[in-house]
XYZ file of C-alpha atoms in Angstrom:
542
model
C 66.939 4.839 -31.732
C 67.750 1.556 -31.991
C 65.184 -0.944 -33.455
C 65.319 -4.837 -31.904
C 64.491 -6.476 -35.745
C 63.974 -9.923 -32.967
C 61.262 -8.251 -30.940
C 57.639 -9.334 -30.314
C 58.862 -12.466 -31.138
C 58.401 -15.612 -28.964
C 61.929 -16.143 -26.560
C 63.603 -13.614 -29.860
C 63.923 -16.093 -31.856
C 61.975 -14.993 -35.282
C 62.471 -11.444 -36.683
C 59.930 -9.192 -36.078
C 56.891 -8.421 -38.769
C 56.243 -5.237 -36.203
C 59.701 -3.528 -35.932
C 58.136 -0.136 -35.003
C 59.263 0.301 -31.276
C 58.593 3.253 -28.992
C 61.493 5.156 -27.293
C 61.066 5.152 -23.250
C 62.757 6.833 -20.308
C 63.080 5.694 -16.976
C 63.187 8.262 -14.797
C 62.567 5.922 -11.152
C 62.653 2.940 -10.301
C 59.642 2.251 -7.710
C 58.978 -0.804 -5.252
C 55.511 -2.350 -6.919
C 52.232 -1.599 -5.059
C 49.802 -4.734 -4.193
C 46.627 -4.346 -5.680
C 45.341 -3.462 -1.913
C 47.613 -0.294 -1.847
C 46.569 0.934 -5.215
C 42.865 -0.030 -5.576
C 41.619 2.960 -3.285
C 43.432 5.948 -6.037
C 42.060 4.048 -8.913
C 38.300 2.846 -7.127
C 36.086 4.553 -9.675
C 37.766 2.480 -12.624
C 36.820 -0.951 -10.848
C 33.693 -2.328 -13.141
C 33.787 -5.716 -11.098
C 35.948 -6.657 -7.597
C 38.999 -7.468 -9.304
C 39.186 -5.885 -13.015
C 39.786 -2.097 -13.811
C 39.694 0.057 -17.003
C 43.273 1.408 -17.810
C 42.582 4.878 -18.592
C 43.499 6.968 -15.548
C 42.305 11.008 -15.165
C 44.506 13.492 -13.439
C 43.697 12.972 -10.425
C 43.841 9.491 -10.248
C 47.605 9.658 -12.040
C 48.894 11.642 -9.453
C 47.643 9.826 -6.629
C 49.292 6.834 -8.144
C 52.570 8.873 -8.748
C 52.077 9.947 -5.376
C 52.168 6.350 -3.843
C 54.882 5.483 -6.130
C 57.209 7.941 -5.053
C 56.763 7.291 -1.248
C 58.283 3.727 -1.790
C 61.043 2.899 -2.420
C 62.969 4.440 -5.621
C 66.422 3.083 -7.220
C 67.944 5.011 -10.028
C 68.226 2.830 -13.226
C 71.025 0.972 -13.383
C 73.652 2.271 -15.754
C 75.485 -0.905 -16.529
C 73.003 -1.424 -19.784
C 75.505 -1.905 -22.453
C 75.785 0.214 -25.252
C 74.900 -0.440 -28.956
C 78.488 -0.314 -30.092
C 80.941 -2.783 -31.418
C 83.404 -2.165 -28.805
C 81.992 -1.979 -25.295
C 83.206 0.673 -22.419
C 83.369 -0.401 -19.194
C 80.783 0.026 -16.377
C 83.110 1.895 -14.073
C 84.353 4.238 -16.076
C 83.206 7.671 -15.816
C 80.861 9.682 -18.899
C 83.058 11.974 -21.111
C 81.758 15.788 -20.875
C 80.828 15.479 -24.274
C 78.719 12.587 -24.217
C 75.154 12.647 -25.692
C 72.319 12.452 -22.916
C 71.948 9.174 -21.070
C 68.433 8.173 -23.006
C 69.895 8.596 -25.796
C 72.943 6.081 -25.244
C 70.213 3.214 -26.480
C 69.781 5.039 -29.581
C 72.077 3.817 -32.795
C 71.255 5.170 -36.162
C 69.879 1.606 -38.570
C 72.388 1.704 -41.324
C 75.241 1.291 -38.550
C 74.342 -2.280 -37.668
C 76.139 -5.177 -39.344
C 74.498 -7.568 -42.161
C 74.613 -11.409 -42.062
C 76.844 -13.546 -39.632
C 78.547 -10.503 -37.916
C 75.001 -9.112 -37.417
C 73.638 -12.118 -35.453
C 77.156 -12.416 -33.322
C 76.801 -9.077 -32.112
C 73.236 -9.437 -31.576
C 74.112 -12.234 -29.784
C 76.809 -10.435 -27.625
C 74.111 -7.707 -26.877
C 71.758 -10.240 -25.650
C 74.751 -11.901 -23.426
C 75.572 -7.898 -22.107
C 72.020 -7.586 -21.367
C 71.689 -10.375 -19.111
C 74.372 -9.343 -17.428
C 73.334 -6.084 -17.236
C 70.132 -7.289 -15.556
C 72.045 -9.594 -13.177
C 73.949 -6.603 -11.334
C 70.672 -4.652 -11.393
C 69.209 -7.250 -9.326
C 72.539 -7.305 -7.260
C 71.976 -3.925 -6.840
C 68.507 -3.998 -5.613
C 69.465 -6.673 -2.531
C 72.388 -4.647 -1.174
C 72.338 -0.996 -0.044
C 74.588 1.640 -1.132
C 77.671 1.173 0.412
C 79.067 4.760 -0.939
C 82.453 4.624 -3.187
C 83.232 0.719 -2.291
C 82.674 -0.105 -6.099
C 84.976 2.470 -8.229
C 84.200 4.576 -10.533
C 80.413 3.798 -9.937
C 79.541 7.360 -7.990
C 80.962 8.857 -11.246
C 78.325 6.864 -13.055
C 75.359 7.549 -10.731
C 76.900 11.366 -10.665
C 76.504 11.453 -14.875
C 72.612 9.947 -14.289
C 71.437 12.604 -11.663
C 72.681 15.746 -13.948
C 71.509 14.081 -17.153
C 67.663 13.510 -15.585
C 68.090 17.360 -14.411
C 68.929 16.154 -11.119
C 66.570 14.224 -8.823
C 65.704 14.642 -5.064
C 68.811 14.460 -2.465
C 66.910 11.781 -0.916
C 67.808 9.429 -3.895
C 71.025 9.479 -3.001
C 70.584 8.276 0.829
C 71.631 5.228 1.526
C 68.404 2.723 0.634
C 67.484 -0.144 3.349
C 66.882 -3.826 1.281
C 63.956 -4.344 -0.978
C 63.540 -7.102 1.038
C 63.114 -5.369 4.746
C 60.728 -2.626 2.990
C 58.676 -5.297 1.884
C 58.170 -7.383 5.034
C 57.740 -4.614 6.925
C 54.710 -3.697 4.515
C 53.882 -7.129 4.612
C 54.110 -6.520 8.598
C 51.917 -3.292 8.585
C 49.318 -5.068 6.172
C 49.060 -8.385 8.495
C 48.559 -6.013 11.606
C 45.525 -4.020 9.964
C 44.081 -6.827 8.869
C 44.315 -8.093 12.572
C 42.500 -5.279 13.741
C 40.169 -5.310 11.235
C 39.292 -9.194 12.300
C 39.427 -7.910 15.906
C 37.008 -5.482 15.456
C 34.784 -7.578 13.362
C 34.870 -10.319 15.937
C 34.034 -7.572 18.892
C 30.971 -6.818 17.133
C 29.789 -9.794 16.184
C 29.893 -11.250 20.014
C 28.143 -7.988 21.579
C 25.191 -8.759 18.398
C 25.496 -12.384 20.000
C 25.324 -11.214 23.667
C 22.202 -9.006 22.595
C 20.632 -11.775 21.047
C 20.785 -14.146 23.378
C 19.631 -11.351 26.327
C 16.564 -11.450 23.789
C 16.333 -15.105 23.597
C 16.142 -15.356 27.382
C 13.624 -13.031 27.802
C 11.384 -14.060 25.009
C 11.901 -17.361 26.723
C 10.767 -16.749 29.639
C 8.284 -14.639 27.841
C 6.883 -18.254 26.430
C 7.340 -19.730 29.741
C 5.001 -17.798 31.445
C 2.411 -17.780 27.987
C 3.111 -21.370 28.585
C 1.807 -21.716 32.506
C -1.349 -19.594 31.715
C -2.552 -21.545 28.598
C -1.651 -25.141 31.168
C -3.544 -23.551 34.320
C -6.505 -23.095 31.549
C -6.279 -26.490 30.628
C -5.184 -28.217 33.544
C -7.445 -26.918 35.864
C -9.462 -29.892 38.045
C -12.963 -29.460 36.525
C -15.511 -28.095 38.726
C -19.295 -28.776 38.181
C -20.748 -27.103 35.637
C -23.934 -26.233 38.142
C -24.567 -23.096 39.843
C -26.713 -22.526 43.093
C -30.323 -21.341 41.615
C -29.767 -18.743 43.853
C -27.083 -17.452 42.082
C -28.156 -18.043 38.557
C -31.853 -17.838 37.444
C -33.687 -17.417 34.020
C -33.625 -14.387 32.433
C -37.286 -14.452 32.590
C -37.419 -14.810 36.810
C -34.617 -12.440 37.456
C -34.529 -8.516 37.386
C -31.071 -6.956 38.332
C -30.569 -3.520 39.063
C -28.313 -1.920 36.143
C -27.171 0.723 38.081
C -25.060 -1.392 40.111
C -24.216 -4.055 37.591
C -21.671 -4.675 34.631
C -21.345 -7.134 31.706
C -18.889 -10.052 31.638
C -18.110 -11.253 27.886
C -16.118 -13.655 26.851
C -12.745 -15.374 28.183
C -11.994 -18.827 29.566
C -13.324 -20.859 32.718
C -10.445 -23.267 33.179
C -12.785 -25.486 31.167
C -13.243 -23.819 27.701
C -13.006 -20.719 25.832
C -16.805 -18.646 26.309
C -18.727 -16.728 23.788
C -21.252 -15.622 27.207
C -22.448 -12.211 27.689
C -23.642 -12.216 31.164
C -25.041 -9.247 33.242
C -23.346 -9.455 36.792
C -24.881 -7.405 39.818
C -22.882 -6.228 42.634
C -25.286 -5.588 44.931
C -26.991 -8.745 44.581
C -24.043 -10.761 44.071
C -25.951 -12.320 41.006
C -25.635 -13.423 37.324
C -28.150 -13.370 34.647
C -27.296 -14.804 31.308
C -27.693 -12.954 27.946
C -27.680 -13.921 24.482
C -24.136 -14.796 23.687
C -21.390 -13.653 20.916
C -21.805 -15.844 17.487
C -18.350 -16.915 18.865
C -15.865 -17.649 21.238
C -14.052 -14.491 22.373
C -10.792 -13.535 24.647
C -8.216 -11.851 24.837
C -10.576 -8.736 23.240
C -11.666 -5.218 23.933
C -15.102 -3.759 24.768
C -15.883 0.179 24.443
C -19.514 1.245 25.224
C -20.466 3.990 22.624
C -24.111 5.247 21.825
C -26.005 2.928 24.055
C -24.046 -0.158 22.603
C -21.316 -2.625 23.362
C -18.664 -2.912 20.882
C -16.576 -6.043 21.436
C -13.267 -5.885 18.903
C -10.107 -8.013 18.361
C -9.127 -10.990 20.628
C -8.957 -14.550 19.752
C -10.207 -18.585 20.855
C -6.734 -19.756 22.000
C -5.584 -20.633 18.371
C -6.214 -17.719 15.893
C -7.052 -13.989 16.530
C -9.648 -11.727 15.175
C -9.918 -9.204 13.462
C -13.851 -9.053 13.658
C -16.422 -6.965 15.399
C -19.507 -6.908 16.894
C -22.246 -4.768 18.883
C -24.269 -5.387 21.362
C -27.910 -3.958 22.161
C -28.707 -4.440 25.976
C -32.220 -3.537 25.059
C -33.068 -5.861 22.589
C -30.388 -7.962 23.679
C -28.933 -8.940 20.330
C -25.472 -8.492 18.248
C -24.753 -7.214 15.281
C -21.628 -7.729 12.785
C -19.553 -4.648 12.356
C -16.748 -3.535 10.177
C -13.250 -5.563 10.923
C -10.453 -4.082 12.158
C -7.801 -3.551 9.287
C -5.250 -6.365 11.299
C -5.777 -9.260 13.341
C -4.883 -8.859 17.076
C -5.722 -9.889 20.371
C -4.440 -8.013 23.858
C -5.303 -4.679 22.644
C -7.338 -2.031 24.977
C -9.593 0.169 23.449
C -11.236 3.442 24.475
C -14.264 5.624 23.029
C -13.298 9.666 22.438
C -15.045 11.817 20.502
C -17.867 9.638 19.285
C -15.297 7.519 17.623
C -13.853 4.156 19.248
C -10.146 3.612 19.517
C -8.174 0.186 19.331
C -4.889 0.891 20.827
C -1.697 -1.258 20.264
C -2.203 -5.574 20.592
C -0.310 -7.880 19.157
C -0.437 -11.247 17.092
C 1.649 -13.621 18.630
C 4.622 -12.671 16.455
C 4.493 -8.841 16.345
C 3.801 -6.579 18.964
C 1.763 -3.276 18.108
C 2.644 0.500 18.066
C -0.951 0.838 15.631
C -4.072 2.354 16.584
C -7.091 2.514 14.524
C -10.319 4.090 14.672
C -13.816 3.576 14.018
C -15.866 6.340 12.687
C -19.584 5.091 12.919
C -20.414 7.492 9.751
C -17.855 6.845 7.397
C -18.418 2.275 8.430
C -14.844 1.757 8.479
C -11.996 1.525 10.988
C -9.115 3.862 9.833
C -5.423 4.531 11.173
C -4.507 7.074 13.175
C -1.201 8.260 14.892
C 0.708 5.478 16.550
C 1.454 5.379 19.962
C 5.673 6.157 20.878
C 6.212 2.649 21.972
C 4.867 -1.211 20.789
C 2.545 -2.036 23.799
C 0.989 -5.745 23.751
C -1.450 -6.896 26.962
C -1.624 -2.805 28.180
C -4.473 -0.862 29.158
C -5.759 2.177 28.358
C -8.784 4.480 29.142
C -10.134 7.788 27.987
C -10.446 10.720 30.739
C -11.817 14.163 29.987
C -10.980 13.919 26.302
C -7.643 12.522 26.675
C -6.819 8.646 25.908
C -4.332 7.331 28.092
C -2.069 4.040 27.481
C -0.160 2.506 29.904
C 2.614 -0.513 30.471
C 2.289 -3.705 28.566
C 4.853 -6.189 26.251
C 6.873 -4.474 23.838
C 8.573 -7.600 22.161
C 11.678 -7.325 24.554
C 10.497 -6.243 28.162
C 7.605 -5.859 29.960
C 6.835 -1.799 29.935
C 6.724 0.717 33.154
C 6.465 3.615 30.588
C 2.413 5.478 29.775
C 1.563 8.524 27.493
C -1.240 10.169 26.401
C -3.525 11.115 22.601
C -5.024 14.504 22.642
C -6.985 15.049 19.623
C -6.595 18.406 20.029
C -2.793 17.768 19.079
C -3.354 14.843 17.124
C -0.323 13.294 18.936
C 0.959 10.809 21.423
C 3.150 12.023 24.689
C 5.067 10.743 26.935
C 3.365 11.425 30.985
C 5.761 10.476 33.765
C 6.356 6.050 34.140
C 4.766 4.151 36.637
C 6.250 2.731 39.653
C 6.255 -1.272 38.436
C 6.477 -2.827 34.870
C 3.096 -3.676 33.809
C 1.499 -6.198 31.211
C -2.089 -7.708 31.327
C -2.908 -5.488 34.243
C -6.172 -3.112 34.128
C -6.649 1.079 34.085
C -9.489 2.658 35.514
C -10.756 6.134 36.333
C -11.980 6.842 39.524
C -12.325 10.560 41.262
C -10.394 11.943 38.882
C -7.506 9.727 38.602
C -5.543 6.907 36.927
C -5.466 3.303 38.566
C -2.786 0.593 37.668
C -4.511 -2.472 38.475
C -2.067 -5.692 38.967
C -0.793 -7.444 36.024
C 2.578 -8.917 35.508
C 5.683 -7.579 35.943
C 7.991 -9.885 34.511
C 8.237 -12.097 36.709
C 5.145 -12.398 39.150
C 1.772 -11.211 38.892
C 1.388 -8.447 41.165
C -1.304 -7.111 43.950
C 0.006 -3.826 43.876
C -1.966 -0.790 43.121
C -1.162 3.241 41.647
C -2.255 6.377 40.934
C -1.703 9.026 38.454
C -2.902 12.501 39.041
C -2.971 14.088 35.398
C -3.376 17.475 37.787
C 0.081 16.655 39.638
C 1.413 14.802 36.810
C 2.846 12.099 38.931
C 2.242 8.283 39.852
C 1.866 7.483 43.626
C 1.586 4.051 45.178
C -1.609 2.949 46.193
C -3.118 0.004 49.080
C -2.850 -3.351 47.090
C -5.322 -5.882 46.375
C -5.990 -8.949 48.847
C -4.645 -11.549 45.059
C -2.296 -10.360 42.585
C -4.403 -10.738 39.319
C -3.793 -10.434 35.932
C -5.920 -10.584 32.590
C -8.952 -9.753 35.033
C -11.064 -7.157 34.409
C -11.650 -3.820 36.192
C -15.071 -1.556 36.674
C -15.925 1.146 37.855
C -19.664 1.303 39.634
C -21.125 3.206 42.337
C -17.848 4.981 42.412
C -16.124 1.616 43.439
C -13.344 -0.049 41.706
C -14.864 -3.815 40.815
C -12.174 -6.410 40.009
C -13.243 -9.558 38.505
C -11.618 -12.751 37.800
C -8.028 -13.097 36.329
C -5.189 -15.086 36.806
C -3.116 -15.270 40.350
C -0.454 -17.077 38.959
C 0.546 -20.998 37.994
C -2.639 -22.902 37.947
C -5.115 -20.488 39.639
C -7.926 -18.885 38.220
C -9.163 -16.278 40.460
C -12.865 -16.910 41.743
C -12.922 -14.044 43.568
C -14.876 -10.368 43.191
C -12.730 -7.423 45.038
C -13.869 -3.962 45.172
C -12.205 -0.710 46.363
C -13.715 2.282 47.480
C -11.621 5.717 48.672
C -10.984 5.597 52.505
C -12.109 2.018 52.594
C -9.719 0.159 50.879
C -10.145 -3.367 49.389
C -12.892 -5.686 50.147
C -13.397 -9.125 48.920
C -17.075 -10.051 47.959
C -18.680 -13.393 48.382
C -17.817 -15.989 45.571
C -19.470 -16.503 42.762
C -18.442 -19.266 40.318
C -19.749 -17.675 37.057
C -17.168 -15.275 37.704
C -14.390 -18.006 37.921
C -12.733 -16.801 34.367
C -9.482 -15.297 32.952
C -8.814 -13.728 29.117
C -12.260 -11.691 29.803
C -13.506 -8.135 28.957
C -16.169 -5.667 30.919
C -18.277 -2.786 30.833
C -20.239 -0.874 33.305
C -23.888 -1.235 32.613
C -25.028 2.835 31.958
C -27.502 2.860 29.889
C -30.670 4.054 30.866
């Protein structure tokens, strides 16, 4: 073996305090791989994005050979001088008898010269090896051109049988380093191309979707917008009412059969905390004692000979309080809060328990429902509805709640389903005819009635039915206004609608009422009833 006494030594200039040297053998010469090629056999050695431990397992080596080997591979050169004092030329074939190829660096230590004949031929090795290293790299840039150089197939002959002979491939002529490694650089530049393509394809269909969002959550606002300026804009009316219209609780006696309550919402002139008793026969209102605050946008559920009046808001904040109302002693009462603040929520009583069904914030829209047990004093959730409904309605019929259309953060909602307790789940029952958001539900004869509201775009006049026998919505006569945020009674087996918005700057001052092979009828006006953002309840307690 022969031992460089000038190694590990800066440009070999010193002589080594480290002469131990390890023997080597190069059995292939291999193209390098870029870190990109390489990084994916070696990933579980990576302990930060661009440094890796060393120490390869099995595995890992042979994917690495495996790489290696399917680039390009030149046999080591064999122009590498020899240790000797006289030097053989590079052409000239290997005797039979000579000593294996890796072995041709190896000179026994007490054959090399001492003092100034040691350093000239030191010197002269140096000088061979740079040559040496020269024609290697002339080798690498040209391909093999067969037997134009002589006697250098012998050579290349005496390295195949001395390695034990490597694949025929080897000995196929090789295209340039330099080709391989444009075209690599090529194939690399194209997939990162893609990759950029692919990333840019994405990222404008999440833009597209977004701003298909924007624009409806826009116009979303836009129409929030119009309803809170009709509210405010609205040419003020006087404050009076004909006496024969309004009179003192003390002078006037309606007939509660025929009448419902009216609580809350706004006039055009201010948010209202009223509670008033409305009769439809008489065409009539009679004042009550009010909330202990101002109140739309909520829900009202009569359970156990009381109102319940939950969620909602003043036109700034929502609620998340409650209270009851006693129609006999006429008075309120505070009640457990619901466990989130909403407003636009319906609500429904089943099974001696009220429901609060879906709502929203003015950020979030609502899948939630909660429930009030009356024993236990606390409202607790239950199983969410399938879809986030803000503004919908929803009313209980023989033990089943029903919830249909409203907001669900992206489009108004054409879709209802249905809470059996039974089950303990939600279902889906066939979609209505028209999307559907601060519209009304009522049940009358044994069916389902989609009351207005907006769809979108417009409020709406337009009318349905669902048959839960038949299982299927059909299109009913429509209302003499469109209307929505009004609210919807049934009395006398007639459908009452009251109030609401038409659209723009109208607040609807109108009563209508519907009644099965009549039709639609508008009532005389009443100006009490001249409100939007309201709740009400049938009067049916004895």
């Amino acid at each position: 073996m022969y031992i460089d006494p000038y190694g590990w030594t800066t440009d070999g200039l010193e002589r080594t305090q480290y002469p131990a040297q390890v023997q080597i053998r190069v059995q292939l010469q291999c193209q390098p791989l870029s870190e990109d090629k390489f990084r994916q056999a070696i990933a579980d050695n990576y302990y930060n994005h661009n440094h890796f431990w060393f120490e390869l397992d099995h595995g890992q080596t042979a994917k690495l050979i495996s790489l290696l080997s399917s680039s390009l591979a030149i046999a080591p050169s064999n122009s590498v001088p020899q240790n000797t004092h006289q030097w053989s030329p590079v052409s000239q074939p290997l005797p039979s008898h000579e000593t294996p190829w890796d072995d041709r660096y190896i000179q026994p230590l007490d054959t090399r010269k001492d003092g100034k004949e040691e350093k000239q031929d030191e010197k002269n090795i140096i000088v061979q090896k740079l040559k040496a290293l020269y024609c290697e790299s002339q080798d690498l840039s040209l391909p093999n051109k067969g037997n134009d150089t002589p006697g250098l197939n012998n050579t290349e002959k005496g390295y195949v049988e001395a390695s034990g002979g490597l694949n025929k491939k080897e000995e196929s002529p090789i295209p340039p380093f330099e080709y391989q490694y444009n075209i690599a650089q090529l194939v690399q530049e194209v997939n990162e191309l893609t990759n950029f393509k692919k990333k840019q394809t994405d990222k404008n269909c999440y833009l597209e979707q977004k701003l298909i969002e924007a624009e409806m959550e826009i116009q979303h606002l836009r129409d929030r917008c119009a309803l809170l300026e009709s509210a405010c804009n609205i040419t003020n009316h006087p404050t009076h009412v004909e006496q024969t219209q309004m009179k003192s609780t003390v002078e006037l006696h309606l007939d509660p059969k025929d009448s419902l309550f009216l609580i809350g919402g706004f006039d055009g002139n201010s948010w209202l905390e009223t509670m008033d008793l409305y009769s439809t026969s008489q065409n009539m209102i009679k004042s009550l004692k009010p909330m202990s605050s101002v109140r739309s946008y909520a829900s009202a559920v009569w359970l156990n000979g009381e109102i319940y009046v939950f969620g909602g808001g003043n036109g700034y904040v929502w609620y998340d309080t409650v209270e009851s109302y006693n129609p006999v002693h006429d008075s309120w009462a505070s009640c457990p809060s619901l466990n989130k603040k909403k407003g636009s929520l319906s609500g429904a009583a089943l099974n001696n328990k009220i429901f609060a069904v879906g709502g929203g914030n003015g950020v979030d829209c609502f899948s939630d429902v909660e429930m009030l047990d009356l024993d236990i004093g606390r409202w607790i959730p239950t199983r969410s509805m399938l879809d986030k409904r803000f503004a919908l309605a929803s009313v209980e019929h023989d033990g089943v709640l029903y919830a249909t259309g409203g907001y669900d953060g992206n489009d108004y909602l054409k879709s209802a389903e249905r809470f059996d307790p039974r089950e303990h789940s939600w279902t889906k029952i066939p979609n209505m005819n028209t999307k559907r958001g601060c519209h009304s539900l009522v049940v009358l004869n044994e069916k389902l009635y989609a009351l207005g509201g907006f769809d979108g775009e417009e409020m709406v006049p337009s009318v349905e039915m669902f048959d839960p026998r038949l299982g299927a919505w059909t299109v009913g006569k429509p209302m003499n206004h469109p209307r929505g945020y009004s609210a919807a009674v049934v009395v006398n087996e007639s459908i009452y609608m009251v109030g609401g918005i038409k659209g723009g700057e109208n607040i609807v001052d109108t009563v209508e009422n519907y009644k099965e092979g009549r039709g639609w009828q508008e009532t005389s006006t009443v100006a009490a009833v001249k409100r939007c953002f309201l709740s009400a309840i049938a009067c049916n307690h004895e």
